[in-house]
């Protein structure tokens, strides 16, 4: 068996960073309790949603702008991560210099990365990994870079970030009106999609990358998609239309991140699968960033560890998953735990019942099934 493992967002809140700085194990302590979930994995992929830009560019202190000490990369390497996707809305939080520093840091710690680039020639290379005799092509794209907040716009250096569409910016009213008309015409005469007219040049680039993957004899193409709103209980219309479009392309797996909560997964063929959102791997429950009114509904302290299992001579790919939970402990550090392990060890019947209920809700949400009986398991097969 060849197993690829994907995790949710790796994002360090200011509260977490402050608590970690006074702990002797550093960031290692966050991941220590989920290492068993990676024991059978041949290759582990995570979404790095924070720059590692260096102390001189100021570490995270604002709830929507991030920069984490470089030693996070070392801890991710120790935990077993192999590939980090870097195309996301926080990749320019410390500007283009911060983006370049992040890539240098990842290189220094031997972590592979895709989605953001130091040179145009780097972007034009397709990342293909030979794992157990199978060739996997990985792509990483984002809906945007928070440009309207950080003021970092790309021009001739647009190659630095893989984008699904234009960066966010305030559009003059006349242009908004014209764009709406053109999008409406596109809806009428082409596919009906909010991933629309103004994104045509970006669609062309995605198709070009997919074509390169096949030309390089990729057995499987995996799109790591950064899109989907914030703490919304279900995928937003833009992401639904984006996934609809991507699913029509020659892509085998679409793995989504960004909403910081778990959304549904869906099999789209014997060897095809979509995960709209795996949630926030490094959640910090109660943080200023994570605070929202519908906590009890979206269960933001839980995330999915997704496994794609490939078997020799099999005409299907087995999809399985585990659930993990972040808990802020007495030392103010949020550590990640296997939900199964937490339930098995919990002696308080009321707390155990709540965890069991949360487990059922997350499983039902991810498999999009409200009818079948859900039994407690460490790892669930996605049927």
Coordinates of C-alpha atoms in Angstrom, one line a residue:
X1 CA 0.0 0.0 0.0
X2 CA 1.1 3.6 -0.7
X3 CA -0.5 6.1 1.6
X4 CA -0.6 9.9 1.1
X5 CA -1.7 11.9 4.1
X6 CA -3.2 15.4 4.1
X7 CA -3.8 17.6 7.1
X8 CA -5.7 20.8 7.7
X9 CA -4.4 24.4 8.0
X10 CA -1.1 24.9 9.8
X11 CA -1.5 28.4 11.3
X12 CA 0.0 29.6 14.5
X13 CA -2.2 32.1 16.4
X14 CA -0.4 34.9 18.4
X15 CA -1.6 33.3 21.6
X16 CA -0.1 30.0 20.6
X17 CA 3.2 31.6 19.6
X18 CA 3.5 33.4 22.9
X19 CA 2.8 30.2 24.9
X20 CA 5.2 28.1 22.8
X21 CA 8.1 30.6 23.3
X22 CA 8.3 29.7 27.0
X23 CA 8.1 25.9 26.4
X24 CA 11.3 23.9 26.2
X25 CA 10.0 21.6 23.4
X26 CA 9.0 24.5 21.2
X27 CA 6.5 23.6 18.5
X28 CA 7.3 19.9 18.8
X29 CA 4.8 19.7 21.6
X30 CA 1.9 20.6 19.4
X31 CA 2.2 17.6 17.1
X32 CA 3.5 14.9 19.5
X33 CA 0.1 13.3 20.3
X34 CA -0.8 12.7 16.6
X35 CA 2.4 11.1 15.4
X36 CA 0.7 7.6 15.4
X37 CA -1.7 8.9 12.7
X38 CA 1.3 9.3 10.4
X39 CA 2.9 5.9 11.1
X40 CA 1.7 4.2 7.9
X41 CA 2.1 7.3 5.7
X42 CA 4.6 7.3 2.8
X43 CA 4.2 11.1 2.2
X44 CA 2.6 13.8 4.3
X45 CA 1.2 17.0 2.9
X46 CA 0.1 20.1 4.9
X47 CA -1.1 23.6 4.2
X48 CA 1.4 26.1 5.7
X49 CA -0.8 29.1 6.2
X50 CA 1.8 31.4 7.8
X51 CA 5.0 33.0 6.5
X52 CA 8.3 32.0 8.2
X53 CA 9.7 35.4 7.3
X54 CA 12.1 36.0 10.2
X55 CA 12.0 38.0 13.4
X56 CA 13.1 41.2 11.7
X57 CA 9.7 41.3 9.8
X58 CA 7.8 41.1 13.1
X59 CA 6.1 37.9 14.4
X60 CA 2.4 37.5 14.5
X61 CA 0.6 40.1 16.7
X62 CA -2.4 40.9 14.6
X63 CA -5.3 38.5 14.3
X64 CA -5.3 38.6 10.5
X65 CA -1.6 38.9 9.7
X66 CA 0.9 36.2 10.5
X67 CA 4.6 35.4 10.8
X68 CA 5.9 32.5 12.8
X69 CA 9.4 31.6 14.0
X70 CA 11.4 29.5 11.7
X71 CA 11.6 26.7 14.2
X72 CA 8.1 25.7 13.2
X73 CA 9.6 24.3 10.0
X74 CA 11.9 22.1 12.1
X75 CA 9.0 20.8 14.1
X76 CA 7.0 20.0 11.0
X77 CA 10.0 18.1 9.6
X78 CA 10.3 16.1 12.8
X79 CA 6.6 15.3 12.8
X80 CA 7.0 13.7 9.4
X81 CA 5.7 16.4 7.0
X82 CA 7.3 16.1 3.5
X83 CA 5.5 18.7 1.4
X84 CA 3.9 22.0 2.4
X85 CA 1.6 24.0 0.2
X86 CA 2.2 27.8 0.4
X87 CA -0.3 29.3 -2.0
X88 CA -2.8 30.8 0.4
X89 CA -4.3 34.1 1.5
X90 CA -1.5 34.7 4.1
X91 CA 1.5 34.0 1.9
X92 CA 2.1 37.8 1.4
X93 CA 1.4 38.8 5.0
X94 CA 5.0 40.0 5.3
X95 CA 5.3 41.0 1.7
X96 CA 7.3 39.6 -1.1
X97 CA 10.5 39.5 1.0
X98 CA 8.6 37.5 3.6
X99 CA 7.4 35.1 0.9
X100 CA 11.0 34.6 -0.3
X101 CA 12.3 34.2 3.3
X102 CA 9.7 31.5 3.8
X103 CA 10.9 29.5 0.8
X104 CA 14.5 29.8 2.0
X105 CA 13.5 28.6 5.5
X106 CA 11.7 25.5 4.1
X107 CA 14.6 24.7 1.9
X108 CA 17.0 25.0 4.8
X109 CA 15.0 22.4 6.8
X110 CA 14.5 20.0 3.8
X111 CA 10.8 20.6 3.3
X112 CA 9.4 20.5 -0.2
X113 CA 7.0 23.2 -1.2
X114 CA 4.6 24.3 -3.9
X115 CA 2.3 27.2 -4.7
X116 CA 4.7 30.2 -4.3
X117 CA 7.9 30.8 -6.1
X118 CA 11.1 32.8 -6.0
X119 CA 11.7 32.8 -9.8
X120 CA 9.5 32.4 -12.8
X121 CA 11.5 29.3 -13.9
X122 CA 10.5 27.7 -10.6
X123 CA 6.8 28.2 -11.2
X124 CA 7.1 26.7 -14.7
X125 CA 8.5 23.4 -13.2
X126 CA 5.8 20.9 -12.3
X127 CA 6.3 19.2 -9.0
X128 CA 6.1 15.4 -9.4
X129 CA 7.0 13.0 -6.7
X130 CA 7.7 9.3 -7.4
X131 CA 6.3 7.3 -4.4
X132 CA 6.4 3.5 -4.5
X133 CA 6.6 3.5 -8.3
X134 CA 3.6 5.8 -8.8
X135 CA 4.1 9.4 -10.1
X136 CA 2.0 12.0 -8.2
X137 CA 1.8 15.6 -9.5
X138 CA 0.9 18.2 -6.9
X139 CA -0.6 21.6 -7.7
X140 CA -1.3 24.4 -5.2
X141 CA -3.5 27.4 -6.0
X142 CA -5.3 30.1 -3.9
X143 CA -8.3 32.3 -4.4
X144 CA -6.4 35.3 -3.2
X145 CA -3.7 36.8 -0.9
X146 CA -5.5 39.3 1.3
X147 CA -4.1 42.1 -0.9
X148 CA -6.9 44.5 0.1
X149 CA -5.6 44.2 3.7
X150 CA -1.9 43.9 3.3
X151 CA -1.5 46.1 0.1
X152 CA 0.8 43.6 -1.5
X153 CA -0.1 43.5 -5.2
X154 CA 1.7 41.4 -7.8
X155 CA 2.5 42.8 -11.3
X156 CA 5.3 41.4 -13.5
X157 CA 6.1 39.2 -10.5
X158 CA 2.7 37.5 -10.6
X159 CA 4.5 34.2 -11.0
X160 CA 5.3 34.3 -7.3
X161 CA 1.8 33.0 -6.3
X162 CA -0.5 30.5 -8.1
X163 CA -3.8 32.2 -8.2
X164 CA -7.3 31.1 -9.3
X165 CA -8.3 34.7 -10.0
X166 CA -7.2 38.3 -9.6
X167 CA -6.0 39.4 -6.2
X168 CA -8.6 41.2 -4.0
X169 CA -8.8 44.9 -4.6
X170 CA -11.4 47.6 -4.4
X171 CA -13.1 47.8 -7.8
X172 CA -14.4 51.2 -9.0
X173 CA -18.2 51.2 -9.2
X174 CA -18.2 51.5 -13.0
X175 CA -15.9 48.5 -13.4
X176 CA -18.0 46.6 -10.9
X177 CA -21.1 47.2 -13.1
X178 CA -19.3 46.2 -16.3
X179 CA -17.9 43.1 -14.7
X180 CA -21.4 42.1 -13.5
X181 CA -22.7 42.5 -17.1
X182 CA -19.9 40.5 -18.6
X183 CA -20.2 37.7 -16.0
X184 CA -24.0 37.6 -16.7
X185 CA -23.4 37.2 -20.4
X186 CA -20.8 34.5 -19.7
X187 CA -23.3 32.7 -17.5
X188 CA -25.9 32.7 -20.3
X189 CA -23.6 31.6 -23.1
X190 CA -21.2 29.4 -21.2
X191 CA -21.2 27.4 -18.0
X192 CA -23.1 28.9 -15.1
X193 CA -20.4 29.6 -12.6
X194 CA -19.4 32.3 -10.2
X195 CA -15.8 31.3 -11.0
X196 CA -16.4 33.4 -14.1
X197 CA -15.3 35.7 -16.8
X198 CA -12.6 37.7 -15.1
X199 CA -10.8 34.4 -14.2
X200 CA -10.4 33.1 -17.8
X201 CA -6.7 33.8 -18.0
X202 CA -6.2 32.0 -14.7
X203 CA -8.2 29.0 -15.8
X204 CA -5.9 28.9 -18.8
X205 CA -2.9 28.7 -16.5
X206 CA -4.5 25.9 -14.5
X207 CA -5.2 23.9 -17.6
X208 CA -1.6 24.5 -18.8
X209 CA -0.2 23.1 -15.5
X210 CA -2.5 20.1 -15.7
X211 CA -1.4 19.4 -19.3
X212 CA 2.3 19.6 -18.2
X213 CA 1.5 17.0 -15.4
X214 CA 0.2 14.5 -18.0
X215 CA 3.1 15.3 -20.4
X216 CA 5.5 14.3 -17.5
X217 CA 3.6 11.0 -17.2
X218 CA 1.9 11.7 -13.9
X219 CA -0.3 8.8 -12.7
X220 CA -2.3 11.1 -10.5
X221 CA -2.8 14.8 -10.3
X222 CA -3.7 16.4 -6.9
X223 CA -4.9 19.9 -6.7
X224 CA -4.4 21.5 -3.3
X225 CA -7.1 24.2 -3.3
X226 CA -7.1 27.2 -1.0
X227 CA -10.7 28.6 -1.0
X228 CA -13.9 28.6 0.9
X229 CA -14.8 31.4 3.3
X230 CA -14.1 31.6 7.0
X231 CA -15.8 29.4 9.7
X232 CA -18.8 28.9 7.4
X233 CA -20.7 25.6 8.1
X234 CA -20.9 24.7 4.4
X235 CA -18.9 25.5 1.3
X236 CA -19.6 29.0 -0.1
X237 CA -21.0 29.5 -3.7
X238 CA -17.6 30.5 -5.1
X239 CA -15.9 27.3 -3.9
X240 CA -18.8 25.1 -5.1
X241 CA -18.4 26.6 -8.6
X242 CA -14.6 26.4 -8.5
X243 CA -14.8 22.7 -7.5
X244 CA -17.4 22.1 -10.2
X245 CA -15.0 23.6 -12.8
X246 CA -11.9 21.8 -11.4
X247 CA -13.8 18.5 -11.4
X248 CA -14.3 18.8 -15.2
X249 CA -10.5 19.1 -15.7
X250 CA -8.1 16.2 -15.8
X251 CA -7.6 16.3 -12.0
X252 CA -7.9 13.2 -9.8
X253 CA -8.0 14.6 -6.3
X254 CA -9.0 18.1 -5.0
X255 CA -8.0 18.7 -1.4
X256 CA -9.4 21.9 0.1
X257 CA -8.2 24.2 2.9
X258 CA -8.9 27.7 4.2
X259 CA -12.3 27.7 6.0
X260 CA -10.7 26.5 9.3
X261 CA -13.6 24.1 9.8
X262 CA -14.5 20.7 8.4
X263 CA -16.6 20.6 5.2
X264 CA -17.9 17.6 3.3
X265 CA -15.9 15.1 1.2
X266 CA -17.2 13.5 -1.9
X267 CA -16.1 10.6 -4.1
X268 CA -16.4 11.6 -7.8
X269 CA -15.2 8.3 -9.3
X270 CA -13.3 5.1 -8.5
X271 CA -10.0 7.1 -8.4
X272 CA -11.4 10.6 -7.8
X273 CA -12.2 12.4 -4.6
X274 CA -12.9 16.0 -3.4
X275 CA -12.4 17.3 0.2
X276 CA -13.9 20.8 0.4
X277 CA -12.1 21.6 3.7
X278 CA -10.1 19.5 6.2
X279 CA -10.4 22.1 8.9
X280 CA -7.7 23.8 11.0
X281 CA -5.0 21.3 12.2
X282 CA -3.4 23.8 14.5
X283 CA -6.6 25.4 16.0
X284 CA -6.3 27.6 19.1
X285 CA -9.9 27.5 20.6
X286 CA -10.9 30.7 22.1
X287 CA -8.3 32.8 20.3
X288 CA -9.3 36.3 19.0
X289 CA -9.0 35.0 15.4
X290 CA -11.0 31.8 16.0
X291 CA -13.8 33.5 18.0
X292 CA -17.1 33.4 16.2
X293 CA -20.7 33.3 17.1
X294 CA -21.5 29.8 15.8
X295 CA -18.8 27.8 17.6
X296 CA -21.2 25.0 18.6
X297 CA -22.4 24.6 15.1
X298 CA -19.1 24.6 13.1
X299 CA -16.9 22.7 15.7
X300 CA -13.8 24.7 14.7
X301 CA -11.5 22.9 17.2
X302 CA -11.7 19.7 15.1
X303 CA -10.0 18.7 11.8
X304 CA -9.6 15.8 9.5
X305 CA -6.4 13.9 8.8
X306 CA -7.1 12.4 5.3
X307 CA -5.4 9.3 3.9
X308 CA -5.4 8.3 0.2
X309 CA -4.5 4.6 0.0
X310 CA -3.2 3.2 -3.3
X311 CA -3.0 -0.6 -3.8
X312 CA -1.1 -2.5 -6.5
X313 CA -3.4 -3.7 -9.3
X314 CA -6.5 -2.1 -7.7
X315 CA -8.9 -0.2 -9.9
X316 CA -9.9 2.0 -6.9
X317 CA -8.3 4.3 -4.4
X318 CA -9.3 3.8 -0.8
X319 CA -10.0 7.0 1.1
X320 CA -9.9 7.0 4.9
X321 CA -9.8 9.6 7.6
X322 CA -9.2 10.3 11.3
X323 CA -10.5 13.1 13.4
X324 CA -8.3 15.2 15.7
X325 CA -9.1 17.9 18.2
X326 CA -7.1 20.9 19.5
X327 CA -7.2 21.5 23.3
X328 CA -5.7 24.6 25.1
X329 CA -4.1 23.2 28.2
X330 CA -3.0 24.8 31.5
X331 CA 0.3 26.1 30.0
X332 CA -1.8 27.9 27.4
X333 CA -0.5 25.7 24.6
X334 CA -3.0 24.2 22.2
X335 CA -2.0 20.6 21.5
X336 CA -3.6 18.3 18.9
X337 CA -5.0 15.0 20.0
X338 CA -6.7 12.0 18.2
X339 CA -10.4 12.3 19.1
X340 CA -10.6 8.5 19.3
X341 CA -7.8 8.5 21.9
X342 CA -9.5 11.3 23.9
X343 CA -12.8 9.4 24.0
X344 CA -11.2 6.1 25.0
X345 CA -9.4 7.8 27.9
X346 CA -12.2 10.0 29.1
X347 CA -13.7 8.7 32.4
X348 CA -16.2 11.4 33.0
X349 CA -19.4 10.1 31.3
X350 CA -20.8 13.5 30.5
X351 CA -17.6 14.7 28.9
X352 CA -17.2 11.4 27.1
X353 CA -20.8 11.7 25.8
X354 CA -20.1 15.2 24.4
X355 CA -17.0 13.9 22.6
X356 CA -18.9 11.0 21.2
X357 CA -21.6 13.4 19.9
X358 CA -19.0 15.7 18.4
X359 CA -17.3 12.6 16.7
X360 CA -20.6 11.6 15.2
X361 CA -21.3 15.2 14.0
X362 CA -17.9 15.5 12.3
X363 CA -18.1 12.1 10.7
X364 CA -21.6 12.8 9.3
X365 CA -20.5 16.2 8.1
X366 CA -17.5 14.9 6.2
X367 CA -19.2 11.8 4.7
X368 CA -22.3 13.9 4.1
X369 CA -24.5 11.1 5.6
X370 CA -27.2 11.8 8.2
X371 CA -28.8 8.3 8.1
X372 CA -26.3 5.4 8.7
X373 CA -25.3 4.5 12.3
X374 CA -21.9 5.9 13.2
X375 CA -19.7 3.7 15.5
X376 CA -16.6 4.9 17.2
X377 CA -13.4 4.2 15.2
X378 CA -9.9 5.6 15.1
X379 CA -9.9 5.5 11.3
X380 CA -13.0 5.6 9.1
X381 CA -13.3 4.4 5.5
X382 CA -15.0 6.8 3.2
X383 CA -17.5 4.5 1.4

